Amino acid sequence: MNAEVIDLDLLDLAIGYSLILLTAALARLQGIGQEREMIWASLRMVFQLLAIGYVLHLVFAFSSAWPVMLVLLVMGAFSVQVLGGRIKRKIPDFYAVVGSAIFIGCGGVTFFFCLLIVGLEPWYDPRYMIPLSGMIIGNSMNGAALAAERLSAEMNERRDEIEAALCLGATARMASREAVRSAFRAALIPTTNTMAAMGLVFLPGMMTGQILSGTAPVLAVKYQIAIMFAITGSVAVTAFLILIQGYRRYFTPAHQLRDLR
Amino acid sequence: MPELRLEEVRKSRPGRDGLPVQILRGISLTAAAGQLTAIIGPSGGGKSTLVRLLNRLEDPDAGRILLDGQDLRLIDPLRLRQRVALTPQKPYMFEATVLENLQRVALYQGSAVPDPAAAGFREILSLCRLEAELLPRAARSLSLGQQQRVSLARALLTGPEALVLDEPTSALDRPTGDRLADTLREVCRRRRLTVLMVTHDLRLAERIADRLAFLADGQILEEGLTADLLARPQSEGLRRFLDTSSVPEIAEAQGDFDER
């Protein structure tokens, strides 16, 4: 199927790079002083993508499950690290909570999707499993970030409410129910909005890519529909796991709200 | 009617520079069974920290608190908070009607939601002077005096043996505060509760407390029968406190919040 895709050689890429140079020139003309960063970023991108390309090339050539699993784990680890850098006010035990939630949520949904829905043969086929799990992890990261950030904000803002409930004999779980619910709601909103707007407002990347590489549009659409189901499920499971592990960490075993301000 | 006893209770908190600041420096005090004990003292003396230890919203760093001789830490915290009810200085109203605020107690304790017409429920309402017309109203739309009474009713609905009150009148003007004081006295007598109340409102303490303890700088400086302590203060600290907060000036009305 790759036969249909037109190859790009180095000269083509070099011609393409003129667009970056044009951007740098425009930046210079306007005196916004970002042309160095622009060039540097573009070079970084080129090398990072080439490196990934060769890694994937190797993984594809191995035809063994281990390298594929390793790539998935590394992607998951990077996503947790990126989240750690992005979120300022972290929930307690941030890395343990978010890491395990992404591992279970994204991992579980990736396997459910690849094995039960697509029915990969062999089960680890890297051509499918790596890009699909990449999309699942990438989208779940946003849900995870929203859940974790919102939980920490809610637990701080609702101290009076939570302690009022504890005083009336509520358990930690009951007292933080509203905080958890509102964080879960926040985590699900973007995915819901994306699903509702898909196809009308924008054409999703995976579908576009598949069409470019010669897949029939209707088949590409079916994949897109299925991956959206998977993404939604993964966002929900990941956020849910973060919240049910996260809220507990604001309390002592004696149902006391910790002072983490 | 249990006795609530504190033995050498200490508590520190992180200060501005992150170093611990001693808030309570060895408090020993007994709230006798069925009596109303008031802890008075200037603000910043550790009163609000103290109340949080009594239903284990927090634990002391050292020392023990005993409910009828039993260390609080040995009592299941959820059960403890039913036995010792605490009303915070600023009553927290859940964003719901007054009735739903009161019904939360049953929700949290997993018991049957009380019927607003049930005798026990109505008795608590009338004891706290909450008229039935208030029940369907949004709790946050009530006046502060009314909110204080909802908070008190909610605490009583947990079925407590002891009641801990943090500055019950601090947000109220004088007539409202006086009415709440009368309500409190009535509640304690009728329900036969052990009450420990923290306040800087001398007028309130004088009006309803059986015993007084004077707390300043994290220590109990004096303790005794209300009349004795007010008539014959022994410590310099209490004398100064009584002078500076002479009863008539306290909580002078800033308009009547109550009957809105």
Coordinates of C-alpha atoms in Angstrom, one line a residue:
Chain A
M1 CA 0.0 0.0 0.0
N2 CA 3.0 2.3 0.5
A3 CA 3.5 2.0 -3.3
E4 CA 0.9 4.7 -3.8
V5 CA 2.7 7.2 -1.6
I6 CA 5.1 9.5 -3.4
D7 CA 8.6 9.4 -1.8
L8 CA 10.2 12.5 -0.5
D9 CA 14.0 12.7 -1.0
L10 CA 16.5 15.0 0.7
L11 CA 16.2 17.6 -2.0
D12 CA 12.5 17.8 -1.5
L13 CA 13.0 18.3 2.2
A14 CA 15.6 20.9 1.6
I15 CA 13.2 22.8 -0.6
G16 CA 10.6 22.6 2.1
Y17 CA 13.1 24.0 4.6
S18 CA 13.0 27.3 2.6
L19 CA 9.6 27.9 4.2
I20 CA 11.3 27.8 7.6
L21 CA 13.9 30.2 6.3
L22 CA 11.1 32.4 5.0
T23 CA 9.5 32.4 8.4
A24 CA 12.8 33.3 10.0
A25 CA 13.2 36.2 7.5
L26 CA 9.7 37.5 8.3
A27 CA 10.4 37.3 12.0
R28 CA 13.6 39.3 11.4
L29 CA 11.8 41.9 9.3
Q30 CA 9.2 42.4 12.0
G31 CA 12.0 42.5 14.6
I32 CA 10.3 40.0 17.0
G33 CA 13.7 38.5 17.7
Q34 CA 12.7 34.9 17.5
E35 CA 14.5 33.8 14.4
R36 CA 17.3 31.9 16.3
E37 CA 14.7 30.0 18.4
M38 CA 12.8 29.3 15.2
I39 CA 15.8 27.8 13.4
W40 CA 16.9 25.9 16.5
A41 CA 13.4 24.4 17.0
S42 CA 13.1 23.4 13.4
L43 CA 16.5 21.6 13.6
R44 CA 15.5 19.9 16.8
M45 CA 12.3 18.7 15.2
V46 CA 14.2 17.3 12.2
F47 CA 16.6 15.3 14.3
Q48 CA 14.0 14.1 16.8
L49 CA 11.7 12.9 14.1
L50 CA 14.6 11.3 12.1
A51 CA 15.7 9.5 15.3
I52 CA 12.1 8.3 16.0
G53 CA 11.9 7.2 12.4
Y54 CA 15.0 5.0 12.7
V55 CA 13.9 3.6 16.1
L56 CA 10.6 2.6 14.6
H57 CA 12.3 1.2 11.5
L58 CA 14.4 -1.0 13.9
V59 CA 11.4 -2.0 15.9
F60 CA 9.4 -2.9 12.8
A61 CA 12.4 -5.0 11.5
F62 CA 12.7 -6.9 14.8
S63 CA 9.2 -8.5 14.5
S64 CA 9.2 -9.3 18.2
A65 CA 6.9 -8.2 21.0
W66 CA 9.6 -6.9 23.4
P67 CA 10.8 -3.8 21.5
V68 CA 7.2 -2.8 20.9
M69 CA 6.3 -3.1 24.6
L70 CA 9.5 -1.1 25.4
V71 CA 8.4 1.7 23.1
L72 CA 5.0 1.8 24.7
L73 CA 6.5 2.0 28.1
V74 CA 8.9 4.8 27.1
M75 CA 6.0 6.8 25.6
G76 CA 4.0 6.3 28.8
A77 CA 7.0 7.4 30.9
F78 CA 7.5 10.5 28.8
S79 CA 3.9 11.5 29.0
V80 CA 4.1 11.3 32.9
Q81 CA 7.3 13.4 32.8
V82 CA 5.7 16.0 30.5
L83 CA 2.7 16.2 32.8
G84 CA 5.0 16.6 35.8
G85 CA 6.6 19.6 34.2
R86 CA 3.4 21.1 33.1
I87 CA 1.4 20.9 36.3
K88 CA 2.5 23.4 39.0
R89 CA 0.4 22.5 42.0
K90 CA 0.6 18.8 42.2
I91 CA -1.6 16.3 44.0
P92 CA 0.3 14.3 46.7
D93 CA 2.4 11.4 45.3
F94 CA 1.8 12.9 41.8
Y95 CA 4.1 10.6 39.9
A96 CA 2.9 7.4 41.6
V97 CA -0.8 8.3 41.1
V98 CA -0.6 9.6 37.6
G99 CA 2.0 7.1 36.4
S100 CA -0.1 4.1 37.6
A101 CA -3.3 5.6 36.2
I102 CA -1.7 6.1 32.7
F103 CA -0.2 2.7 32.8
I104 CA -3.4 0.9 33.7
G105 CA -5.8 3.3 31.8
C106 CA -3.9 3.7 28.5
G107 CA -2.3 0.3 28.6
G108 CA -5.7 -1.5 29.2
V109 CA -7.5 0.4 26.5
T110 CA -4.6 0.0 24.0
F111 CA -4.8 -3.8 24.4
F112 CA -8.5 -3.9 24.4
F113 CA -8.5 -1.8 21.2
C114 CA -5.7 -3.6 19.4
L115 CA -6.7 -7.1 20.3
L116 CA -10.5 -7.1 20.5
I117 CA -11.5 -4.4 18.1
V118 CA -8.8 -4.4 15.4
G119 CA -7.7 -8.0 16.1
L120 CA -4.0 -7.6 15.4
E121 CA -2.1 -10.5 13.9
P122 CA 0.5 -10.8 15.4
W123 CA -1.0 -9.2 18.6
Y124 CA 1.9 -6.7 18.9
D125 CA 2.0 -5.6 15.3
P126 CA 4.0 -2.4 15.7
R127 CA 2.5 -0.7 12.6
Y128 CA -0.8 -0.5 14.4
M129 CA 0.1 -0.8 18.1
I130 CA 2.6 2.1 18.3
P131 CA 0.7 4.8 16.5
L132 CA -2.7 3.8 18.1
S133 CA -1.3 3.7 21.6
G134 CA 0.5 7.0 20.9
M135 CA -2.9 8.6 20.1
I136 CA -4.5 7.0 23.2
I137 CA -1.7 8.2 25.5
G138 CA -1.5 11.7 24.0
N139 CA -5.2 12.3 24.5
S140 CA -5.3 10.7 27.9
M141 CA -2.5 13.1 29.0
N142 CA -4.9 16.0 28.6
G143 CA -7.6 14.2 30.6
A144 CA -5.0 13.3 33.3
A145 CA -3.8 16.9 33.5
L146 CA -7.3 18.3 33.9
A147 CA -8.2 15.7 36.5
A148 CA -5.1 16.2 38.6
E149 CA -5.1 20.0 38.4
R150 CA -8.7 20.3 39.1
L151 CA -8.7 17.9 42.0
S152 CA -5.9 19.8 43.7
A153 CA -7.7 23.1 43.1
E154 CA -11.0 21.8 44.4
M155 CA -9.5 20.1 47.5
N156 CA -8.0 23.4 48.4
E157 CA -11.0 25.6 47.7
R158 CA -13.5 23.3 49.4
R159 CA -11.7 22.9 52.7
D160 CA -14.5 24.4 54.6
E161 CA -17.1 22.3 52.9
I162 CA -15.1 19.1 53.4
E163 CA -14.4 19.7 57.0
A164 CA -18.1 20.6 57.6
A165 CA -19.0 17.2 56.2
L166 CA -16.4 15.4 58.2
C167 CA -17.7 17.1 61.4
L168 CA -21.1 15.6 60.6
G169 CA -19.7 12.1 60.4
A170 CA -18.9 11.9 56.7
T171 CA -16.1 9.6 55.5
A172 CA -13.3 11.1 53.5
R173 CA -14.9 9.7 50.4
M174 CA -18.3 11.3 51.1
A175 CA -16.8 14.6 52.1
S176 CA -14.8 14.9 48.9
R177 CA -17.4 13.6 46.6
E178 CA -18.3 17.0 45.1
A179 CA -14.6 17.9 44.6
V180 CA -14.0 14.6 42.8
R181 CA -17.1 14.9 40.7
S182 CA -16.3 18.3 39.5
A183 CA -12.7 17.2 38.6
F184 CA -14.1 14.2 36.7
R185 CA -16.5 16.4 34.8
A186 CA -13.7 18.8 33.8
A187 CA -11.6 15.9 32.6
L188 CA -14.3 14.6 30.2
I189 CA -15.4 17.9 28.7
P190 CA -12.7 18.3 26.0
T191 CA -13.1 14.7 24.7
T192 CA -16.9 15.1 24.5
N193 CA -16.5 18.4 22.7
T194 CA -14.0 16.9 20.2
M195 CA -16.3 14.0 19.4
A196 CA -19.2 16.3 18.8
A197 CA -17.3 18.6 16.5
M198 CA -15.4 15.9 14.6
G199 CA -15.8 15.9 10.9
L200 CA -17.6 19.2 10.9
V201 CA -15.1 21.5 12.4
F202 CA -11.9 19.6 11.6
L203 CA -10.7 16.4 10.0
P204 CA -8.8 14.3 12.5
G205 CA -5.1 13.6 12.0
M206 CA -5.2 9.9 11.8
M207 CA -7.9 9.8 9.2
T208 CA -6.1 12.4 7.1
G209 CA -2.9 10.3 7.4
Q210 CA -4.5 7.1 6.4
I211 CA -6.2 8.8 3.4
L212 CA -2.8 10.2 2.4
S213 CA -1.3 6.8 2.5
G214 CA -3.9 5.3 0.2
T215 CA -6.6 4.0 2.6
A216 CA -10.1 4.2 1.2
P217 CA -11.9 7.1 3.0
V218 CA -14.7 5.0 4.4
L219 CA -12.2 2.6 6.0
A220 CA -10.2 5.5 7.3
V221 CA -13.4 6.9 8.8
K222 CA -14.2 3.6 10.5
Y223 CA -10.7 3.6 12.1
Q224 CA -11.3 7.2 13.2
I225 CA -14.6 6.3 14.8
A226 CA -13.1 3.3 16.6
I227 CA -10.1 5.3 17.9
M228 CA -12.3 8.0 19.2
F229 CA -14.2 5.4 21.3
A230 CA -10.8 4.1 22.6
I231 CA -9.6 7.6 23.4
T232 CA -12.8 8.5 25.3
G233 CA -12.6 5.3 27.3
S234 CA -9.0 5.8 28.0
V235 CA -9.4 9.4 29.1
A236 CA -12.3 8.4 31.4
V237 CA -10.4 5.4 33.0
T238 CA -7.2 7.3 33.4
A239 CA -8.9 10.4 35.0
F240 CA -11.1 8.1 37.2
L241 CA -8.0 6.2 38.5
I242 CA -6.2 9.5 39.2
L243 CA -9.2 10.8 41.2
I244 CA -10.0 7.7 43.3
Q245 CA -6.3 7.3 44.2
G246 CA -5.8 11.1 44.4
Y247 CA -8.5 12.2 46.8
R248 CA -7.4 9.6 49.5
R249 CA -4.0 11.2 49.7
Y250 CA -5.6 14.4 51.0
F251 CA -6.7 12.6 54.1
T252 CA -5.2 10.7 57.0
P253 CA -6.5 7.2 57.8
A254 CA -8.6 8.9 60.6
H255 CA -10.6 10.9 58.0
Q256 CA -8.7 14.1 58.7
L257 CA -8.1 16.6 55.9
R258 CA -4.4 17.1 55.6
D259 CA -3.1 20.6 55.6
L260 CA -1.2 20.7 52.3
R261 CA -1.5 24.4 51.5
Chain B
M1 CA -23.2 12.9 79.5
P2 CA -19.5 12.2 79.2
E3 CA -16.6 14.1 80.7
L4 CA -14.1 15.6 78.2
R5 CA -10.6 15.9 79.6
L6 CA -7.4 17.3 78.2
E7 CA -4.1 16.3 79.6
E8 CA -0.9 18.2 78.8
V9 CA -2.1 18.8 75.2
R10 CA 0.5 20.4 72.9
K11 CA 0.1 21.5 69.3
S12 CA 2.4 23.4 67.0
R13 CA 1.9 24.7 63.5
P14 CA 4.4 25.8 60.8
G15 CA 4.9 29.5 61.0
R16 CA 5.7 32.0 58.2
D17 CA 9.4 30.9 58.1
G18 CA 8.4 27.2 58.0
L19 CA 9.6 26.6 61.6
P20 CA 7.0 25.2 64.0
V21 CA 5.3 27.7 66.3
Q22 CA 3.9 26.4 69.6
I23 CA 0.2 27.2 69.6
L24 CA -0.9 25.0 72.5
R25 CA 1.7 24.6 75.2
G26 CA 0.5 21.9 77.6
I27 CA -3.2 22.4 78.1
S28 CA -4.9 20.5 80.9
L29 CA -8.6 21.1 81.4
T30 CA -11.7 19.2 82.2
A31 CA -15.1 19.8 80.8
A32 CA -17.3 18.3 83.5
A33 CA -20.1 16.0 82.4
G34 CA -23.4 17.9 81.8
Q35 CA -21.8 21.3 82.4
L36 CA -21.1 24.2 80.1
T37 CA -17.5 25.1 80.2
A38 CA -16.3 28.2 78.3
I39 CA -12.7 28.9 77.3
I40 CA -12.2 32.6 77.0
G41 CA -9.2 34.5 75.9
P42 CA -7.8 36.9 73.4
S43 CA -7.7 35.9 69.7
G44 CA -4.6 34.3 68.6
G45 CA -4.4 32.4 71.9
G46 CA -4.9 29.0 70.4
K47 CA -8.7 28.6 71.0
S48 CA -9.6 27.7 67.4
T49 CA -6.8 25.2 67.2
L50 CA -8.0 23.6 70.5
V51 CA -11.5 22.9 69.2
R52 CA -10.2 21.1 66.2
L53 CA -8.5 18.6 68.4
L54 CA -11.7 17.6 70.2
N55 CA -13.4 15.8 67.3
R56 CA -10.1 14.9 65.7
L57 CA -10.1 17.2 62.7
E58 CA -6.5 17.2 63.9
D59 CA -4.5 15.4 66.5
P60 CA -2.3 16.9 69.2
D61 CA 1.4 16.6 68.9
A62 CA 1.6 15.5 72.5
G63 CA -0.7 14.8 75.4
R64 CA -4.1 13.1 75.5
I65 CA -7.7 14.0 75.2
L66 CA -10.1 11.7 77.0
L67 CA -13.8 11.2 76.4
D68 CA -15.1 9.5 79.5
G69 CA -11.6 8.3 80.2
Q70 CA -11.1 6.8 76.8
D71 CA -8.3 8.3 74.6
L72 CA -9.9 9.8 71.5
R73 CA -7.4 8.1 69.3
L74 CA -8.8 4.7 70.4
I75 CA -12.3 5.7 69.2
D76 CA -13.3 5.2 65.6
P77 CA -13.1 8.8 64.2
L78 CA -16.5 8.6 62.4
R79 CA -18.2 7.4 65.6
L80 CA -16.3 10.0 67.6
R81 CA -17.7 12.8 65.4
Q82 CA -21.2 11.6 66.2
R83 CA -20.5 11.6 69.9
V84 CA -18.7 14.9 69.9
A85 CA -20.4 17.5 67.6
L86 CA -18.4 20.5 66.6
T87 CA -19.9 23.7 65.2
P88 CA -17.3 25.9 63.4
Q89 CA -17.0 29.6 64.0
K90 CA -18.3 30.4 60.5
P91 CA -21.2 28.0 59.9
Y92 CA -20.8 26.2 56.6
M93 CA -24.0 25.9 54.7
F94 CA -24.0 23.4 51.8
E95 CA -25.4 24.9 48.6
A96 CA -28.9 23.4 49.2
T97 CA -32.0 24.1 51.1
V98 CA -32.1 24.3 54.9
L99 CA -33.9 20.9 55.0
E100 CA -31.3 19.3 52.8
N101 CA -28.6 20.7 54.9
L102 CA -30.2 19.1 57.9
Q103 CA -30.7 15.8 56.1
R104 CA -27.0 15.6 55.2
V105 CA -26.4 14.2 58.6
A106 CA -28.4 11.1 57.8
L107 CA -26.8 10.8 54.4
Y108 CA -23.3 10.8 55.9
Q109 CA -24.2 8.4 58.7
G110 CA -26.0 6.1 56.4
S111 CA -29.2 6.3 58.4
A112 CA -32.8 6.8 57.2
V113 CA -33.4 10.4 56.1
P114 CA -35.5 12.0 58.8
D115 CA -39.0 13.0 57.9
P116 CA -39.4 16.7 58.6
A117 CA -42.7 15.9 60.4
A118 CA -41.1 13.4 62.7
A119 CA -41.3 14.3 66.4
G120 CA -37.5 14.1 67.1
F121 CA -36.7 16.3 64.1
R122 CA -39.3 18.9 65.0
E123 CA -38.2 19.0 68.6
I124 CA -34.6 19.9 67.5
L125 CA -36.0 22.5 65.1
S126 CA -38.0 24.2 67.8
L127 CA -35.2 23.9 70.3
C128 CA -33.0 25.8 67.8
R129 CA -35.8 28.2 67.0
L130 CA -35.9 27.3 63.4
E131 CA -39.4 27.9 62.0
A132 CA -40.7 25.3 59.5
E133 CA -41.0 28.1 56.9
L134 CA -37.2 28.2 56.7
L135 CA -36.8 24.6 55.6
P136 CA -37.4 25.0 51.9
R137 CA -35.2 28.2 51.7
A138 CA -31.7 28.2 50.3
A139 CA -29.5 27.9 53.3
R140 CA -27.0 30.4 52.1
S141 CA -29.7 33.1 51.8
L142 CA -30.3 33.0 55.5
S143 CA -29.0 35.6 57.9
L144 CA -25.9 34.7 59.9
G145 CA -27.9 34.2 63.1
Q146 CA -30.2 31.8 61.3
Q147 CA -27.2 30.0 59.8
Q148 CA -25.7 29.6 63.2
R149 CA -28.9 28.0 64.4
V150 CA -29.1 25.6 61.3
S151 CA -25.5 24.7 62.2
L152 CA -26.5 24.0 65.7
A153 CA -29.5 21.9 64.7
R154 CA -27.4 20.0 62.3
A155 CA -24.9 19.2 65.0
L156 CA -27.7 18.1 67.3
L157 CA -29.1 15.8 64.6
T158 CA -25.8 13.7 64.8
G159 CA -27.1 12.7 68.3
P160 CA -24.1 13.9 70.2
E161 CA -23.2 13.4 73.9
A162 CA -20.9 16.5 73.9
L163 CA -21.0 19.7 71.9
V164 CA -18.0 21.8 71.0
L165 CA -18.8 25.4 69.9
D166 CA -16.2 27.7 68.3
E167 CA -17.1 31.3 68.8
P168 CA -20.8 30.8 68.3
T169 CA -21.7 34.5 68.5
S170 CA -18.6 36.1 66.8
A171 CA -20.5 37.1 63.7
L172 CA -23.7 38.2 65.4
D173 CA -24.9 41.5 66.7
R174 CA -25.8 41.7 70.3
P175 CA -29.5 41.0 70.4
T176 CA -29.0 38.1 68.0
G177 CA -26.1 36.8 70.0
D178 CA -28.1 37.0 73.2
R179 CA -30.9 35.0 71.7
L180 CA -28.5 32.4 70.5
A181 CA -27.0 32.3 74.0
D182 CA -30.4 31.6 75.4
T183 CA -31.0 28.9 72.8
L184 CA -27.6 27.3 73.6
R185 CA -28.4 27.2 77.3
E186 CA -31.8 25.7 76.6
V187 CA -30.3 23.1 74.3
C188 CA -27.6 22.0 76.8
R189 CA -30.1 21.7 79.7
R190 CA -32.7 19.8 77.7
R191 CA -30.4 17.5 75.9
R192 CA -28.2 17.0 78.9
L193 CA -25.0 17.7 76.9
T194 CA -21.5 18.3 78.0
V195 CA -20.5 21.6 76.3
L196 CA -17.1 23.1 75.7
M197 CA -17.3 26.5 74.1
V198 CA -14.6 28.7 73.0
T199 CA -15.2 32.4 72.8
H200 CA -13.8 35.9 73.2
D201 CA -17.3 37.1 73.9
L202 CA -17.3 37.7 77.7
R203 CA -21.0 38.6 77.7
L204 CA -21.9 35.2 76.3
A205 CA -19.6 33.3 78.7
E206 CA -21.0 35.2 81.7
R207 CA -24.5 34.5 80.6
I208 CA -24.4 30.8 80.1
A209 CA -21.2 29.2 81.2
D210 CA -21.0 27.1 84.4
R211 CA -17.2 27.2 84.4
L212 CA -14.6 29.4 82.8
A213 CA -11.1 28.8 81.7
F214 CA -8.8 31.6 80.6
L215 CA -6.5 30.7 77.7
A216 CA -3.7 33.0 76.6
D217 CA -0.4 32.3 74.8
G218 CA -1.3 28.6 74.5
Q219 CA -1.8 28.0 78.2
I220 CA -4.6 27.9 80.6
L221 CA -3.8 30.6 83.1
E222 CA -6.9 30.3 85.3
E223 CA -9.9 28.1 85.7
G224 CA -13.0 28.0 88.0
L225 CA -16.6 28.8 88.5
T226 CA -17.7 31.6 86.1
A227 CA -18.8 34.0 88.9
D228 CA -15.6 33.4 90.9
L229 CA -13.3 33.9 88.0
L230 CA -15.0 37.1 86.8
A231 CA -15.2 38.6 90.3
R232 CA -11.7 37.6 91.5
P233 CA -9.3 37.2 88.6
Q234 CA -6.0 36.0 89.9
S235 CA -3.7 36.4 86.9
E236 CA -2.5 39.6 85.4
G237 CA -3.5 38.3 82.0
L238 CA -7.1 37.7 82.9
R239 CA -7.4 41.1 84.7
R240 CA -6.2 42.8 81.6
F241 CA -8.5 40.8 79.3
L242 CA -11.5 41.7 81.5
D243 CA -10.5 45.3 81.5
T244 CA -10.1 45.6 77.7
S245 CA -13.2 43.6 76.8
S246 CA -15.6 45.2 79.3
V247 CA -19.0 43.5 78.7
P248 CA -21.2 46.2 77.3
E249 CA -19.0 47.0 74.3
I250 CA -18.8 43.6 73.0
A251 CA -20.5 42.8 69.6
E252 CA -22.2 46.1 69.4
A253 CA -24.9 45.9 66.8
Q254 CA -24.0 46.5 63.2
G255 CA -27.6 46.4 62.1
D256 CA -29.8 43.4 62.9
F257 CA -28.8 40.5 60.7
D258 CA -31.3 38.2 62.1
E259 CA -34.8 38.9 61.0
R260 CA -34.4 39.3 57.3

